[in-house]
Short mmCIF file of C-alpha atoms and ligand atoms in Angstrom, two decimals:
data_model
loop_
_atom_site.label_atom_id
_atom_site.label_comp_id
_atom_site.label_asym_id
_atom_site.label_seq_id
_atom_site.Cartn_x
_atom_site.Cartn_y
_atom_site.Cartn_z
CA MET A 101 -4.82 -19.76 4.41
CA SER A 102 -6.36 -23.04 3.45
CA VAL A 103 -5.72 -24.71 0.15
CA ILE A 104 -8.85 -25.18 -1.96
CA SER A 105 -10.13 -28.66 -1.32
CA THR A 106 -10.33 -30.39 -4.67
CA SER A 107 -12.97 -32.83 -3.46
CA SER A 108 -15.42 -30.03 -2.63
CA HIS A 109 -14.93 -28.34 -5.99
CA PRO A 110 -14.68 -31.17 -8.51
CA ILE A 111 -15.54 -29.01 -11.58
CA GLN A 112 -13.16 -26.33 -10.53
CA VAL A 113 -10.04 -28.49 -10.49
CA GLU A 114 -9.69 -28.35 -14.23
CA HIS A 115 -10.00 -24.56 -14.22
CA LEU A 116 -7.61 -24.11 -11.31
CA TYR A 117 -5.11 -26.35 -13.07
CA ALA A 118 -5.51 -24.20 -16.21
CA ILE A 119 -4.88 -21.03 -14.16
CA SER A 120 -1.68 -22.42 -12.64
CA LYS A 121 -0.54 -23.67 -15.99
CA SER A 122 -1.12 -20.27 -17.54
CA ILE A 123 0.98 -18.66 -14.80
CA THR A 124 3.89 -21.02 -15.16
CA GLN A 125 3.91 -21.05 -18.94
CA THR A 126 3.05 -17.53 -20.11
CA LEU A 127 6.08 -15.29 -19.99
CA GLU A 128 4.35 -12.03 -20.72
CA TRP A 129 2.56 -11.28 -17.47
CA LYS A 130 -0.27 -9.06 -18.81
CA ARG A 131 -1.12 -11.74 -21.33
CA ALA A 132 -1.06 -14.29 -18.49
CA LEU A 133 -3.46 -12.05 -16.52
CA ASP A 134 -5.78 -11.91 -19.54
CA ASP A 135 -5.70 -15.72 -19.72
CA ILE A 136 -6.31 -16.00 -15.99
CA SER A 137 -9.24 -13.60 -15.92
CA ASN A 138 -10.80 -15.50 -18.83
CA LEU A 139 -10.44 -18.74 -16.90
CA VAL A 140 -11.56 -17.23 -13.59
CA ARG A 141 -14.76 -15.91 -15.20
CA LYS A 142 -15.90 -19.49 -15.76
CA ILE A 143 -15.85 -20.34 -12.06
CA PHE A 144 -16.20 -17.02 -10.32
CA ILE A 145 -18.63 -14.15 -10.90
CA PHE A 146 -17.13 -10.67 -11.14
CA ASP A 147 -17.74 -7.52 -13.14
CA ASN A 148 -14.33 -6.04 -12.62
CA LEU A 149 -10.94 -7.36 -11.69
CA VAL A 150 -8.23 -4.84 -10.87
CA VAL A 151 -4.65 -5.56 -9.85
CA TYR A 152 -2.88 -2.85 -7.87
CA ARG A 153 0.83 -2.74 -7.21
CA THR A 154 2.36 -0.80 -4.38
CA ASP A 155 5.82 0.69 -3.89
CA PRO A 156 8.04 -0.77 -1.12
CA ASN A 157 6.87 1.95 1.34
CA GLN A 158 3.23 1.19 0.55
CA GLU A 159 2.61 4.85 -0.18
CA VAL A 160 1.79 4.76 -3.87
CA MET A 161 -0.79 2.37 -5.32
CA GLU A 162 -0.97 1.92 -9.04
CA ALA A 163 -3.61 -0.02 -10.99
CA VAL A 164 -1.43 -2.13 -13.27
CA TYR A 165 -4.19 -4.28 -14.73
CA ALA A 166 -7.94 -3.78 -15.06
CA ARG A 167 -10.48 -6.00 -16.70
CA ALA A 168 -14.25 -5.66 -17.06
CA THR A 169 -16.27 -8.73 -17.97
CA GLY A 170 -19.12 -6.99 -19.73
CA ARG A 171 -21.75 -6.69 -16.98
CA GLY A 172 -20.08 -3.48 -15.77
CA ARG A 173 -18.78 -0.62 -17.78
CA SER A 174 -15.20 0.10 -18.77
CA ALA A 175 -12.45 -1.52 -16.73
CA GLU A 176 -10.40 1.65 -16.32
CA ALA A 177 -13.35 3.86 -15.29
CA ASP A 178 -14.61 1.29 -12.78
CA SER A 179 -11.22 0.49 -11.31
CA ALA A 180 -11.60 3.61 -9.14
CA TRP A 181 -14.25 1.72 -7.11
CA GLY A 182 -11.58 -0.61 -5.81
CA GLU A 183 -8.95 1.89 -4.70
CA THR A 184 -10.09 2.20 -1.08
CA ALA A 185 -10.46 -1.56 -0.65
CA ALA A 186 -7.05 -2.11 -2.26
CA TYR A 187 -5.46 0.37 0.10
CA GLU A 188 -7.18 -1.23 3.13
CA ALA A 189 -6.17 -4.74 2.04
CA VAL A 190 -2.53 -3.64 1.69
CA GLN A 191 -2.50 -1.81 5.04
CA SER A 192 -4.23 -4.57 7.03
CA GLN A 193 -2.72 -7.43 5.03
CA LYS A 194 -6.12 -9.06 5.28
CA THR A 195 -9.00 -9.75 2.91
CA VAL A 196 -11.39 -6.82 2.90
CA LEU A 197 -15.10 -6.90 2.03
CA THR A 198 -17.07 -3.75 1.28
CA ASP A 199 -20.83 -3.79 0.83
CA PRO A 200 -22.73 -1.10 -1.13
CA VAL A 201 -23.38 2.17 0.73
CA THR A 202 -26.83 2.47 -0.88
CA PRO A 203 -28.12 -1.13 -1.09
CA GLU A 204 -31.68 -0.03 -1.90
CA THR A 205 -30.89 1.93 -5.09
CA ALA A 206 -32.31 0.45 -8.28
CA ASN A 207 -29.19 1.22 -10.33
CA ARG A 208 -27.04 -1.90 -10.15
CA LEU A 209 -23.92 0.10 -11.01
CA GLU A 210 -24.35 2.13 -7.81
CA ARG A 211 -24.34 -1.03 -5.64
CA PRO A 212 -20.80 -2.37 -5.84
CA TYR A 213 -19.76 -5.33 -3.68
CA VAL A 214 -15.98 -5.08 -3.44
CA LEU A 215 -13.60 -7.82 -2.38
CA GLY A 216 -9.99 -6.77 -1.77
CA ILE A 217 -7.25 -9.35 -1.21
CA PRO A 218 -3.63 -8.46 -0.41
CA LEU A 219 -0.98 -9.88 -2.71
CA SER A 220 1.86 -10.80 -0.40
CA VAL A 221 5.02 -12.83 -0.47
CA GLY A 222 6.00 -13.58 3.13
CA PRO A 223 5.97 -10.27 5.03
CA GLN A 224 6.23 -8.25 1.83
CA VAL A 225 3.00 -6.85 0.35
CA LEU A 226 3.23 -6.40 -3.41
CA GLY A 227 -0.23 -4.94 -3.92
CA ALA A 228 -3.84 -6.06 -3.90
CA ILE A 229 -6.36 -7.66 -6.18
CA ILE A 230 -9.88 -6.34 -6.30
CA PHE A 231 -13.00 -8.13 -7.49
CA ILE A 232 -16.12 -6.01 -7.96
CA ARG A 233 -19.69 -7.25 -8.37
CA PHE A 234 -22.19 -4.56 -9.24
CA GLY A 235 -25.52 -5.33 -7.57
CA GLY A 236 -24.33 -8.67 -6.17
CA PRO A 237 -24.41 -11.53 -5.60
CA VAL A 238 -22.69 -11.04 -2.24
CA PHE A 239 -19.35 -12.78 -1.79
CA THR A 240 -19.92 -16.03 0.11
CA PRO A 241 -17.16 -17.54 2.31
CA GLU A 242 -16.67 -20.20 -0.34
CA SER A 243 -16.24 -17.65 -3.14
CA ILE A 244 -13.83 -15.64 -0.96
CA GLU A 245 -11.76 -18.76 -0.45
CA LEU A 246 -11.67 -19.28 -4.19
CA ALA A 247 -10.74 -15.63 -4.80
CA GLU A 248 -7.91 -15.96 -2.26
CA TYR A 249 -6.62 -19.00 -4.09
CA ILE A 250 -6.67 -17.08 -7.39
CA SER A 251 -4.91 -14.17 -5.70
CA ARG A 252 -2.10 -16.40 -4.48
CA GLN A 253 -1.57 -17.53 -8.05
CA ILE A 254 -1.53 -13.94 -9.28
CA THR A 255 0.99 -13.09 -6.54
CA LEU A 256 3.32 -15.66 -8.01
CA LEU A 257 2.93 -14.05 -11.39
CA ILE A 258 3.68 -10.56 -10.08
CA GLU A 259 6.61 -11.82 -8.04
CA ARG A 260 8.02 -13.53 -11.10
CA GLN A 261 7.57 -10.31 -13.08
CA ARG A 262 9.38 -8.36 -10.34
CA ILE A 263 12.26 -10.83 -10.32
CA GLN A 264 12.46 -10.60 -14.11
CA GLU A 265 12.56 -6.78 -13.92
CA GLU A 266 15.30 -6.90 -11.29
CA TYR A 267 17.22 -9.42 -13.36
CA GLN A 268 16.90 -7.18 -16.43
CA ILE A 269 18.26 -4.18 -14.52
CA LEU A 270 21.17 -6.25 -13.18
CA GLU A 271 21.87 -7.69 -16.60
CA ASP A 272 21.97 -4.18 -18.13
CA GLN A 273 24.25 -2.96 -15.34
CA HIS A 274 26.48 -5.99 -15.74
CA LYS A 275 26.70 -5.44 -19.51
CA GLN A 276 27.45 -1.72 -19.06
CA SER A 277 30.13 -2.38 -16.47
CA ARG A 278 31.79 -5.00 -18.68
CA LEU A 279 31.70 -2.59 -21.64
CA GLN A 280 33.19 0.11 -19.43
CA GLN A 281 36.02 -2.18 -18.35
CA ASP A 282 36.73 -3.10 -21.98
CA PHE A 283 36.50 0.59 -22.84
CA VAL A 284 39.21 1.58 -20.35
CA SER A 285 41.61 -0.97 -21.83
CA THR A 286 40.60 -0.03 -25.40
CA ILE A 287 41.10 3.68 -24.71
CA SER A 288 44.49 3.20 -23.05
CA HIS A 289 45.54 1.15 -26.05
CA GLU A 290 44.03 3.63 -28.54
CA LEU A 291 45.81 6.57 -26.88
CA ARG A 292 49.13 4.88 -26.22
CA ASN A 293 49.44 3.36 -29.64
CA PRO A 294 49.39 6.55 -31.77
CA LEU A 295 51.32 8.42 -29.09
CA GLY A 296 54.03 5.73 -29.29
CA PHE A 297 54.24 6.16 -33.07
CA ILE A 298 54.29 9.96 -32.87
CA LYS A 299 56.96 9.99 -30.18
CA GLY A 300 59.04 7.29 -31.91
CA TYR A 301 59.06 8.90 -35.37
CA THR A 302 59.61 12.42 -34.01
CA THR A 303 62.58 11.29 -31.91
CA THR A 304 63.96 9.43 -34.92
CA LEU A 305 63.63 12.50 -37.16
CA LEU A 306 65.33 14.69 -34.54
CA ARG A 307 68.35 12.43 -34.12
CA SER A 308 71.44 14.54 -34.66
CA ASP A 309 73.61 11.57 -35.67
CA THR A 310 71.51 10.62 -38.73
CA GLN A 311 70.58 12.52 -41.89
CA TRP A 312 67.26 11.37 -43.36
CA ASP A 313 66.60 11.86 -47.05
CA GLN A 314 63.50 13.82 -47.99
CA VAL A 315 61.43 10.78 -49.07
CA THR A 316 61.99 9.12 -45.69
CA GLN A 317 61.25 12.34 -43.83
CA VAL A 318 57.93 12.71 -45.71
CA GLU A 319 57.09 9.07 -45.02
CA PHE A 320 57.72 9.52 -41.27
CA LEU A 321 55.79 12.79 -41.20
CA LYS A 322 52.81 11.13 -42.94
CA ILE A 323 52.73 8.47 -40.21
CA ILE A 324 52.87 11.19 -37.53
CA ASP A 325 50.09 13.05 -39.36
CA GLN A 326 47.90 9.92 -39.58
CA GLU A 327 48.43 8.95 -35.97
CA THR A 328 47.64 12.49 -34.83
CA ASP A 329 44.36 12.25 -36.79
CA HIS A 330 43.50 9.02 -34.93
CA MET A 331 44.16 10.67 -31.60
CA GLN A 332 42.19 13.74 -32.55
CA GLU A 333 39.22 11.59 -33.68
CA LEU A 334 39.35 9.64 -30.45
CA ILE A 335 39.47 12.76 -28.28
CA GLU A 336 36.60 14.35 -30.26
CA ASN A 337 34.53 11.18 -29.78
CA LEU A 338 35.28 11.08 -26.06
CA LEU A 339 34.26 14.72 -25.70
CA ASP A 340 31.07 14.26 -27.75
CA SER A 341 30.15 11.18 -25.75
CA ALA A 342 30.67 13.07 -22.48
CA ARG A 343 28.59 15.98 -23.84
CA LEU A 344 25.82 13.56 -24.84
CA GLN A 345 25.82 12.01 -21.38
CA ALA A 346 25.56 15.46 -19.83
CA GLY A 347 22.87 16.53 -22.33
CA GLN A 348 25.19 19.27 -23.57
CA LEU A 349 25.70 18.41 -27.21
CA ARG A 350 24.60 21.60 -28.97
CA PHE A 351 23.09 21.83 -32.43
CA GLN A 352 22.78 24.72 -34.88
CA PHE A 353 19.91 23.94 -37.17
CA GLN A 354 19.59 25.67 -40.53
CA LEU A 355 18.43 24.96 -44.09
CA VAL A 356 20.74 22.37 -45.62
CA ARG A 357 21.07 21.08 -49.19
CA LEU A 358 21.85 17.38 -48.80
CA GLU A 359 23.33 17.08 -52.27
CA SER A 360 26.04 19.69 -51.72
CA LEU A 361 26.71 18.52 -48.14
CA MET A 362 27.28 14.98 -49.43
CA ASN A 363 29.51 16.18 -52.29
CA ASP A 364 31.64 18.20 -49.84
CA VAL A 365 32.09 15.20 -47.54
CA ILE A 366 32.99 12.92 -50.46
CA THR A 367 35.52 15.46 -51.81
CA ARG A 368 37.16 15.71 -48.39
CA ALA A 369 37.24 11.90 -48.01
CA ASN A 370 38.85 11.56 -51.47
CA LEU A 371 41.56 14.07 -50.52
CA HIS A 372 42.76 11.66 -47.80
CA HIS A 373 41.81 8.46 -49.63
CA PRO A 374 42.22 9.10 -53.37
CA ASP A 375 41.57 5.42 -54.22
CA LEU A 376 38.22 5.30 -52.47
CA VAL A 377 35.36 4.81 -54.97
CA PHE A 378 31.99 6.39 -54.20
CA ASN A 379 28.85 5.56 -56.18
CA LEU A 380 26.55 8.45 -55.39
CA GLU A 381 22.99 8.16 -56.69
CA ILE A 382 20.46 10.93 -56.31
CA PRO A 383 17.59 10.03 -58.65
CA GLN A 384 15.54 13.16 -58.09
CA ALA A 385 15.98 16.86 -57.31
CA LEU A 386 16.11 17.20 -53.52
CA ASN A 387 14.29 19.65 -51.32
CA PRO A 388 16.35 21.34 -48.61
CA ILE A 389 16.01 20.03 -45.06
CA VAL A 390 16.55 21.53 -41.62
CA ALA A 391 19.71 20.12 -40.05
CA ASP A 392 22.95 20.97 -38.31
CA PRO A 393 25.34 20.72 -41.30
CA VAL A 394 28.46 20.18 -39.15
CA ARG A 395 26.90 17.36 -37.11
CA LEU A 396 25.28 15.74 -40.13
CA ALA A 397 28.62 15.80 -41.98
CA GLN A 398 30.17 14.23 -38.86
CA VAL A 399 27.72 11.30 -39.10
CA ILE A 400 28.41 10.79 -42.81
CA GLU A 401 32.18 11.00 -42.25
CA ASN A 402 31.90 8.45 -39.46
CA LEU A 403 30.00 6.00 -41.66
CA ILE A 404 32.56 6.48 -44.42
CA SER A 405 35.46 6.08 -42.00
CA ASN A 406 33.88 2.86 -40.66
CA ALA A 407 33.54 1.52 -44.21
CA ILE A 408 37.23 2.34 -44.81
CA LYS A 409 38.22 0.59 -41.55
CA TYR A 410 35.94 -2.45 -41.62
CA ALA A 411 35.39 -2.93 -45.37
CA PRO A 412 38.80 -2.01 -46.82
CA GLY A 413 38.94 -1.96 -50.62
CA SER A 414 35.15 -1.90 -51.00
CA ASP A 415 33.28 0.73 -53.02
CA ILE A 416 30.87 2.83 -51.02
CA SER A 417 27.41 3.27 -52.54
CA ILE A 418 25.36 6.19 -51.34
CA THR A 419 21.80 6.92 -52.43
CA ILE A 420 19.59 9.79 -51.40
CA ASN A 421 15.84 9.66 -51.94
CA GLN A 422 12.98 11.79 -50.75
CA GLU A 423 9.59 10.21 -50.09
CA ASP A 424 6.62 11.64 -48.21
CA LYS A 425 8.73 14.62 -47.16
CA LYS A 426 11.34 12.29 -45.65
CA SER A 427 14.94 12.08 -46.82
CA ILE A 428 16.37 8.58 -46.92
CA ILE A 429 20.14 8.25 -47.16
CA THR A 430 21.66 4.78 -47.56
CA PHE A 431 25.35 3.86 -47.28
CA SER A 432 26.39 0.40 -48.40
CA ASP A 433 29.70 -1.38 -48.50
CA HIS A 434 30.66 -4.87 -49.67
CA GLY A 435 32.86 -5.66 -46.71
CA PRO A 436 32.85 -8.64 -44.34
CA GLY A 437 29.58 -7.52 -42.71
CA ILE A 438 28.57 -7.68 -39.06
CA SER A 439 27.54 -10.92 -37.36
CA GLU A 440 23.95 -11.41 -36.16
CA HIS A 441 25.33 -11.58 -32.64
CA ASP A 442 26.96 -8.10 -32.85
CA LEU A 443 24.42 -6.26 -35.01
CA PRO A 444 21.85 -5.43 -32.28
CA PHE A 445 24.54 -3.76 -30.14
CA ILE A 446 26.67 -1.72 -32.54
CA PHE A 447 24.91 1.53 -31.54
CA ASP A 448 25.58 0.95 -27.83
CA ARG A 449 28.13 3.15 -26.11
CA PHE A 450 31.58 1.49 -26.05
CA TYR A 451 30.42 -1.54 -28.07
CA ARG A 452 33.00 -2.96 -30.45
CA SER A 453 32.33 -6.18 -32.27
CA SER A 454 34.44 -9.12 -31.22
CA GLY A 455 36.03 -9.32 -34.68
CA SER A 456 37.58 -5.84 -34.60
CA PRO A 457 40.20 -5.76 -31.81
CA THR A 458 43.05 -5.01 -34.23
CA ILE A 459 41.25 -2.11 -35.94
CA HIS A 460 41.52 1.21 -34.15
CA GLY A 461 38.32 2.55 -32.61
CA SER A 462 36.57 3.23 -29.34
CA GLY A 463 33.02 1.91 -29.81
CA LEU A 464 31.72 5.48 -29.56
CA GLY A 465 31.29 6.43 -33.23
CA LEU A 466 27.93 4.84 -34.00
CA TYR A 467 26.56 5.69 -30.55
CA ILE A 468 27.26 9.37 -31.24
CA CYS A 469 25.90 9.12 -34.81
CA LYS A 470 22.63 7.62 -33.57
CA HIS A 471 22.15 10.42 -31.06
CA ILE A 472 22.93 13.12 -33.61
CA ILE A 473 20.32 11.68 -35.97
CA GLN A 474 17.81 11.36 -33.13
CA ALA A 475 18.39 15.03 -32.29
CA HIS A 476 17.25 15.69 -35.88
CA HIS A 477 14.08 13.66 -35.12
CA GLY A 478 15.39 11.03 -37.50
CA GLU A 479 16.42 7.40 -37.37
CA LEU A 480 19.68 5.58 -38.00
CA SER A 481 19.60 1.84 -38.56
CA ALA A 482 21.90 -0.87 -39.88
CA ARG A 483 21.49 -4.02 -41.92
CA SER A 484 24.23 -6.47 -42.58
CA LYS A 485 24.99 -9.87 -43.99
CA VAL A 486 28.22 -11.64 -43.20
CA ASN A 487 30.51 -11.81 -46.28
CA GLU A 488 28.13 -9.59 -48.29
CA GLY A 489 28.36 -6.18 -46.65
CA THR A 490 26.73 -3.63 -44.42
CA SER A 491 24.31 -0.82 -45.11
CA PHE A 492 23.32 2.05 -42.86
CA THR A 493 20.12 4.03 -43.43
CA ILE A 494 19.48 7.54 -42.18
CA ILE A 495 15.90 8.80 -42.31
CA LEU A 496 15.47 12.53 -41.76
CA PRO A 497 12.20 14.46 -41.59
CA GLY A 498 11.48 17.14 -44.18
CA LEU A 499 10.27 20.68 -43.70
CA PRO A 500 6.90 20.84 -41.97
P1 ADP B 610 34.48 1.79 -33.48
O1 ADP B 610 34.64 1.84 -34.97
O2 ADP B 610 35.19 2.89 -32.79
O3 ADP B 610 34.76 0.43 -32.93
P2 ADP B 610 31.67 2.30 -33.92
O4 ADP B 610 30.65 2.67 -32.92
O5 ADP B 610 31.90 3.23 -35.04
O6 ADP B 610 32.98 2.04 -33.08
O7 ADP B 610 31.30 0.87 -34.51
C1 ADP B 610 30.90 -0.18 -33.65
C2 ADP B 610 31.22 -1.53 -34.27
O8 ADP B 610 30.40 -1.71 -35.42
C3 ADP B 610 32.65 -1.64 -34.77
O9 ADP B 610 33.48 -2.12 -33.75
C4 ADP B 610 32.53 -2.62 -35.92
O10 ADP B 610 32.69 -3.92 -35.44
C5 ADP B 610 31.09 -2.48 -36.40
N1 ADP B 610 31.00 -1.77 -37.71
C6 ADP B 610 30.69 -0.48 -37.90
N2 ADP B 610 30.64 -0.18 -39.21
C7 ADP B 610 30.92 -1.33 -39.88
C8 ADP B 610 31.01 -1.69 -41.27
N3 ADP B 610 30.80 -0.78 -42.25
N4 ADP B 610 31.31 -2.97 -41.56
C9 ADP B 610 31.50 -3.90 -40.58
N5 ADP B 610 31.44 -3.62 -39.27
C10 ADP B 610 31.15 -2.35 -38.91
#
């Protein structure tokens, strides 16, 4: 294919430069295509421009971008005109020209001139670009050459988009595999550690050559009890995470009174942590909601247990409001907070922030919480400021 000769198209150079610039500088490819079609309109007549992408086997063609300039009708409706030409261009890997079947009809919209150009990188065909002129003018060799030039530019854009998509997939896979590797070492540590304590203290208590006084025995048993709780929590989280992955986490929805559910959870938490201070605020009488009380309590317990772990010594403020039928529950602590770098990822499976390697955990808690709330058609989000604290908000829908 020949390169457009700048000397024969002096006015076009500026536009062509603008097109290339738009391609190299606009990251969002549909916006770049909008920019390009605006620029192309100034030097090239068309009613419709449609970009088709094809799968690697060239079996499925999909219109990924359609634009009508105003002379035609709607871009989406008219894009159907180009399908055959797009398919032919992809199959033949050549520019395809289709003249109107009924050139004598008075209705301009029934006389489409269609130009189809394959979008290819080396031997690989990525799709086709279609220009449609309703009622002419016919595509001259010079205008075809210009359209081919534009198509080569659009190919670059699509190719760059494809590379970006591939890179994104690889980056996600890379992140997941790294998290999984960290997870294996975290889990081995999290299982071995309490098991070591349990085994050690039990063996010590059972020693026949030593008599332990009652205070010491109770102290050792408390440690065994605590460590067993950690293991149990970890195993429950692992099972829930596996159930979530398999789509088998079951829910039993029923009418729930948030106020009494919250009071029950707080009472239970205070049994284990008598020094923990809760500031519960419920400014208005609450309507019941539909929820799974066991799973919802699990989420609240998890948020409380995180506050205990990551914001030790801090009060926990909980407010429940109802607005527009929605229930909004906020949990706030005044702990060290979560860094901006970690905050976007704390709901990811296995994610643990870099600052918490010495605190027990698996990176599964918030991931499970988020999914439980989503199963209630609700939302769970977090806000945090380093050295000020963290707050989690649960939004749950009300009765229809
Ligand atoms: P785990 O506690 O098992 O590490 P989670 O999914 O419950 O996993 O939490 C993910 C991360 O979010 C934790 O590693 C911690 O760094 C951070 N985090 C959660 N809650 C808080 C909180 N209240 N304050 C500070 N950091 C928190």
